[in-house]
Short mmCIF file of C-alpha atoms in Angstrom, two decimals:
data_model
loop_
_atom_site.label_atom_id
_atom_site.label_comp_id
_atom_site.label_asym_id
_atom_site.label_seq_id
_atom_site.Cartn_x
_atom_site.Cartn_y
_atom_site.Cartn_z
CA UNK A 1 6.48 -23.62 3.04
CA UNK A 2 10.02 -24.23 4.28
CA UNK A 3 11.63 -21.13 5.70
CA UNK A 4 14.90 -19.84 4.31
CA UNK A 5 17.98 -19.34 6.46
CA UNK A 6 20.99 -17.16 5.49
CA UNK A 7 23.09 -20.11 4.30
CA UNK A 8 20.34 -21.01 1.80
CA UNK A 9 20.06 -17.56 0.23
CA UNK A 10 21.01 -17.18 -3.41
CA UNK A 11 22.43 -13.71 -3.91
CA UNK A 12 23.19 -11.72 -7.04
CA UNK A 13 25.97 -9.23 -6.26
CA UNK A 14 26.26 -6.35 -8.73
CA UNK A 15 29.61 -4.65 -8.22
CA UNK A 16 32.02 -3.36 -10.91
CA UNK A 17 35.04 -3.17 -8.60
CA UNK A 18 37.03 -6.36 -8.00
CA UNK A 19 38.24 -5.06 -4.66
CA UNK A 20 34.70 -4.25 -3.50
CA UNK A 21 33.52 -7.65 -4.73
CA UNK A 22 36.10 -9.34 -2.51
CA UNK A 23 35.15 -7.22 0.49
CA UNK A 24 31.44 -7.97 0.07
CA UNK A 25 31.94 -11.71 -0.50
CA UNK A 26 34.09 -11.92 2.63
CA UNK A 27 31.44 -10.14 4.69
CA UNK A 28 28.68 -12.36 3.27
CA UNK A 29 30.71 -15.48 4.01
CA UNK A 30 30.91 -14.35 7.64
CA UNK A 31 27.11 -14.57 7.70
CA UNK A 32 27.23 -18.12 6.28
CA UNK A 33 26.15 -16.90 2.83
CA UNK A 34 28.12 -18.65 0.09
CA UNK A 35 25.72 -18.93 -2.87
CA UNK A 36 26.83 -15.67 -4.51
CA UNK A 37 26.72 -14.85 -8.23
CA UNK A 38 28.77 -11.80 -9.21
CA UNK A 39 28.09 -9.51 -12.18
CA UNK A 40 29.51 -6.13 -13.15
CA UNK A 41 26.62 -4.13 -14.59
CA UNK A 42 22.97 -3.68 -15.50
CA UNK A 43 22.70 -5.74 -18.69
CA UNK A 44 24.64 -8.65 -17.23
CA UNK A 45 22.45 -8.50 -14.12
CA UNK A 46 19.20 -8.50 -16.12
CA UNK A 47 20.33 -11.53 -18.11
CA UNK A 48 21.07 -13.46 -14.92
CA UNK A 49 17.87 -12.37 -13.18
CA UNK A 50 15.64 -13.38 -16.10
CA UNK A 51 17.24 -16.83 -16.37
CA UNK A 52 17.81 -17.57 -12.69
CA UNK A 53 16.03 -15.15 -10.34
CA UNK A 54 17.98 -14.85 -7.07
CA UNK A 55 16.47 -14.62 -3.61
CA UNK A 56 18.17 -11.27 -3.08
CA UNK A 57 20.03 -8.60 -5.06
CA UNK A 58 22.86 -6.64 -3.44
CA UNK A 59 23.95 -3.80 -5.68
CA UNK A 60 26.37 -0.92 -5.94
CA UNK A 61 24.83 2.42 -6.93
CA UNK A 62 26.69 2.97 -10.22
CA UNK A 63 27.75 0.67 -13.09
CA UNK A 64 29.55 1.39 -16.33
CA UNK A 65 26.35 0.68 -18.27
CA UNK A 66 23.83 2.29 -15.95
CA UNK A 67 22.78 2.60 -12.34
CA UNK A 68 20.95 0.73 -9.62
CA UNK A 69 17.87 2.94 -9.95
CA UNK A 70 17.64 2.17 -13.68
CA UNK A 71 17.85 -1.53 -12.88
CA UNK A 72 15.21 -1.17 -10.17
CA UNK A 73 12.82 0.63 -12.51
CA UNK A 74 13.21 -2.14 -15.09
CA UNK A 75 12.61 -4.88 -12.52
CA UNK A 76 9.68 -3.18 -10.78
CA UNK A 77 7.93 -2.78 -14.14
CA UNK A 78 7.83 -6.57 -14.53
CA UNK A 79 5.26 -8.36 -12.37
CA UNK A 80 7.53 -11.38 -11.88
CA UNK A 81 10.29 -9.24 -10.36
CA UNK A 82 8.21 -6.47 -8.82
CA UNK A 83 8.90 -7.66 -5.27
CA UNK A 84 12.42 -9.02 -5.74
CA UNK A 85 14.35 -8.10 -2.56
CA UNK A 86 17.00 -5.45 -3.17
CA UNK A 87 19.78 -4.03 -0.95
CA UNK A 88 21.73 -0.95 -2.05
CA UNK A 89 25.39 -0.47 -1.14
CA UNK A 90 26.57 3.10 -1.63
CA UNK A 91 28.77 5.89 -0.33
CA UNK A 92 26.06 8.38 -1.40
CA UNK A 93 24.76 10.30 1.60
CA UNK A 94 22.71 13.07 -0.01
CA UNK A 95 19.14 12.62 1.08
CA UNK A 96 17.53 13.68 -2.19
CA UNK A 97 19.66 11.19 -4.13
CA UNK A 98 18.61 8.32 -1.86
CA UNK A 99 14.92 9.23 -1.60
CA UNK A 100 14.01 7.47 -4.84
CA UNK A 101 15.43 4.23 -3.44
CA UNK A 102 13.58 4.63 -0.14
CA UNK A 103 10.31 4.99 -2.05
CA UNK A 104 10.98 1.98 -4.29
CA UNK A 105 10.49 -0.67 -1.64
CA UNK A 106 14.12 -1.73 -1.20
CA UNK A 107 15.03 -3.58 1.99
CA UNK A 108 18.11 -1.68 3.13
CA UNK A 109 20.74 0.89 2.25
CA UNK A 110 24.24 -0.01 3.40
CA UNK A 111 26.43 3.09 3.59
CA UNK A 112 30.06 2.46 2.67
CA UNK A 113 32.03 1.60 4.70
CA UNK A 114 29.51 -0.42 6.70
CA UNK A 115 29.87 -2.57 9.81
CA UNK A 116 29.29 -6.31 9.76
CA UNK A 117 26.32 -5.75 12.07
CA UNK A 118 24.65 -3.59 9.40
CA UNK A 119 24.92 -6.39 6.85
CA UNK A 120 23.57 -8.84 9.42
CA UNK A 121 20.50 -6.64 9.96
CA UNK A 122 19.98 -6.25 6.20
CA UNK A 123 20.12 -10.02 5.64
CA UNK A 124 17.77 -10.56 8.57
CA UNK A 125 15.35 -8.13 6.94
CA UNK A 126 15.62 -10.04 3.65
CA UNK A 127 14.87 -13.31 5.42
CA UNK A 128 11.88 -11.70 7.10
CA UNK A 129 10.64 -10.44 3.73
CA UNK A 130 10.98 -13.86 2.08
CA UNK A 131 9.61 -15.99 4.92
CA UNK A 132 6.02 -16.26 6.12
CA UNK A 133 5.48 -16.24 9.88
CA UNK A 134 1.92 -15.73 11.08
CA UNK A 135 1.37 -13.07 13.70
CA UNK A 136 -0.32 -14.25 16.91
CA UNK A 137 -2.39 -11.76 18.88
CA UNK A 138 -4.01 -12.97 22.08
CA UNK A 139 -7.25 -11.03 21.75
CA UNK A 140 -7.59 -10.80 17.97
CA UNK A 141 -8.05 -13.04 14.96
CA UNK A 142 -5.30 -11.86 12.63
CA UNK A 143 -7.14 -13.23 9.59
CA UNK A 144 -10.04 -10.84 10.15
CA UNK A 145 -8.08 -7.67 10.94
CA UNK A 146 -8.84 -4.88 8.46
CA UNK A 147 -5.79 -2.88 7.46
CA UNK A 148 -5.69 0.44 5.61
CA UNK A 149 -2.33 0.97 3.88
CA UNK A 150 -1.73 4.53 2.68
CA UNK A 151 1.33 5.57 0.65
CA UNK A 152 1.68 7.57 -2.55
CA UNK A 153 4.41 5.19 -3.77
CA UNK A 154 2.97 2.08 -5.42
CA UNK A 155 6.30 0.28 -4.97
CA UNK A 156 6.41 1.08 -1.26
CA UNK A 157 2.81 -0.13 -0.83
CA UNK A 158 3.67 -3.36 -2.60
CA UNK A 159 6.65 -4.02 -0.33
CA UNK A 160 4.79 -3.17 2.87
CA UNK A 161 1.76 -5.22 1.81
CA UNK A 162 4.03 -8.23 1.19
CA UNK A 163 5.44 -7.98 4.73
CA UNK A 164 1.94 -7.68 6.22
CA UNK A 165 0.71 -10.68 4.23
CA UNK A 166 3.70 -12.71 5.44
CA UNK A 167 2.36 -12.12 8.95
CA UNK A 168 -1.12 -13.34 7.99
CA UNK A 169 -2.64 -9.87 7.54
CA UNK A 170 -4.34 -10.48 4.21
CA UNK A 171 -7.25 -8.04 4.48
CA UNK A 172 -5.32 -4.98 3.28
CA UNK A 173 -6.96 -2.08 1.44
CA UNK A 174 -4.52 0.28 -0.29
CA UNK A 175 -4.78 4.03 -0.90
CA UNK A 176 -2.37 6.38 -2.67
CA UNK A 177 -3.27 9.42 -0.57
CA UNK A 178 -4.78 10.20 2.81
CA UNK A 179 -7.76 11.89 1.18
CA UNK A 180 -8.90 8.59 -0.33
CA UNK A 181 -8.50 6.82 3.00
CA UNK A 182 -10.65 9.48 4.68
CA UNK A 183 -13.41 8.94 2.10
CA UNK A 184 -13.19 5.18 2.70
CA UNK A 185 -13.44 5.61 6.48
CA UNK A 186 -16.76 7.42 6.13
CA UNK A 187 -18.51 4.12 5.46
CA UNK A 188 -15.97 1.46 6.47
CA UNK A 189 -14.21 0.39 9.64
CA UNK A 190 -10.56 -0.59 10.03
CA UNK A 191 -8.48 -2.22 12.76
CA UNK A 192 -5.05 -0.87 11.78
CA UNK A 193 -3.72 2.10 9.81
CA UNK A 194 -0.28 1.89 8.17
CA UNK A 195 0.62 5.21 6.57
CA UNK A 196 3.37 7.22 4.94
CA UNK A 197 4.13 10.74 6.15
CA UNK A 198 4.47 12.85 2.99
CA UNK A 199 1.59 12.62 0.52
CA UNK A 200 0.34 15.22 -2.00
CA UNK A 201 -3.13 16.05 -0.65
CA UNK A 202 -3.60 14.69 2.88
CA UNK A 203 -0.42 13.63 4.66
CA UNK A 204 0.02 11.01 7.36
CA UNK A 205 -0.22 13.49 10.23
CA UNK A 206 -3.48 14.97 8.92
CA UNK A 207 -4.87 11.48 8.32
CA UNK A 208 -3.98 10.42 11.86
CA UNK A 209 -5.56 13.57 13.30
CA UNK A 210 -8.73 12.79 11.35
CA UNK A 211 -8.69 9.26 12.75
CA UNK A 212 -8.21 10.44 16.34
CA UNK A 213 -11.08 12.94 16.03
CA UNK A 214 -13.47 10.21 14.90
CA UNK A 215 -15.46 8.41 17.59
CA UNK A 216 -15.53 5.30 15.40
CA UNK A 217 -11.79 5.13 14.72
CA UNK A 218 -10.13 7.02 17.60
CA UNK A 219 -8.81 3.77 19.10
CA UNK A 220 -7.29 2.37 15.88
CA UNK A 221 -3.50 1.75 16.12
CA UNK A 222 -1.42 3.81 13.67
CA UNK A 223 1.96 2.74 12.30
CA UNK A 224 3.83 5.31 10.22
CA UNK A 225 6.50 4.09 7.78
CA UNK A 226 8.39 7.03 6.36
CA UNK A 227 11.73 8.13 4.94
CA UNK A 228 11.65 11.04 7.41
CA UNK A 229 11.47 9.02 10.63
CA UNK A 230 14.74 10.50 11.93
CA UNK A 231 13.78 14.15 11.43
CA UNK A 232 13.24 16.32 14.46
CA UNK A 233 9.95 17.68 13.08
CA UNK A 234 8.40 14.23 13.49
CA UNK A 235 7.68 15.12 17.11
CA UNK A 236 4.38 16.44 15.78
CA UNK A 237 3.75 12.98 14.33
CA UNK A 238 3.61 11.48 17.80
CA UNK A 239 1.58 14.44 19.05
CA UNK A 240 -0.96 13.61 16.33
CA UNK A 241 -1.45 10.16 17.85
CA UNK A 242 0.83 7.90 15.81
CA UNK A 243 1.62 4.80 17.89
CA UNK A 244 4.87 3.72 16.20
CA UNK A 245 7.24 4.98 13.50
CA UNK A 246 9.51 3.00 11.18
CA UNK A 247 12.11 4.41 8.82
CA UNK A 248 12.23 3.62 5.10
CA UNK A 249 13.76 1.25 4.26
CA UNK A 250 12.66 -0.65 7.36
CA UNK A 251 13.79 -3.82 9.09
CA UNK A 252 10.98 -6.24 8.22
CA UNK A 253 11.54 -8.24 11.41
CA UNK A 254 10.59 -5.24 13.57
CA UNK A 255 7.03 -4.98 12.30
CA UNK A 256 5.90 -8.14 14.08
CA UNK A 257 7.03 -7.00 17.54
CA UNK A 258 5.66 -3.50 16.93
CA UNK A 259 2.23 -4.83 15.96
CA UNK A 260 2.12 -7.15 18.96
CA UNK A 261 2.86 -4.24 21.30
CA UNK A 262 0.37 -1.94 19.58
CA UNK A 263 -2.51 -4.40 19.88
CA UNK A 264 -1.57 -5.39 23.43
CA UNK A 265 -1.64 -1.73 24.44
CA UNK A 266 -5.02 -1.31 22.76
CA UNK A 267 -6.45 -4.34 24.57
#
């Protein structure tokens, strides 16, 4: 499979404001991205996506005929578009208003006004999501590594699983809560745990503590991917034995280097 580069990306830009359209196109052009289709709202976007699915959607939060979250819900409900890469551009800073996006598997949130470097990172994450690049670990066969992926958001699990599969980690078992993972671990072994923090019954900290107290799984590397990675209370996450933490939405290109370090440290 030929890998995409930024200049080959086809982007659907959803932005009602002509001025903001011009700003975004100029910034994208600076990253060598020129294949940009512009629409103004939800219905126009859906029509374009169904006919000619883009590689990436970059969207404002609000449209005259709806919102980005309404569009996301429509797309994620369709198998064909369930993993379509999505970047949100918004001046919204309230955490509770952005949480639904963080749990929907989007690639990045660009806060207006954003620096060129932020767009560069977001595009790099999109490229990493779209491209396959097998992970090489000196002392392990990546194809045989057993991964437990735990997150109460189905959309987040889908996005994370796609990134793991791009790295050659195809043996992924998914759970929607830590309690189900604990039941699974009673009779099964894993080589890597990727977990969310907040879950209804058993959260990521409690799951990690269970892992560390088990003679069979105490050594297993733990990667936490959470929308609360910048909160001060996550100090207890590291105390529980989590090896690495990524924020939602996460830079897909970082996972590879994190996994390499985690397994090198274990070896």
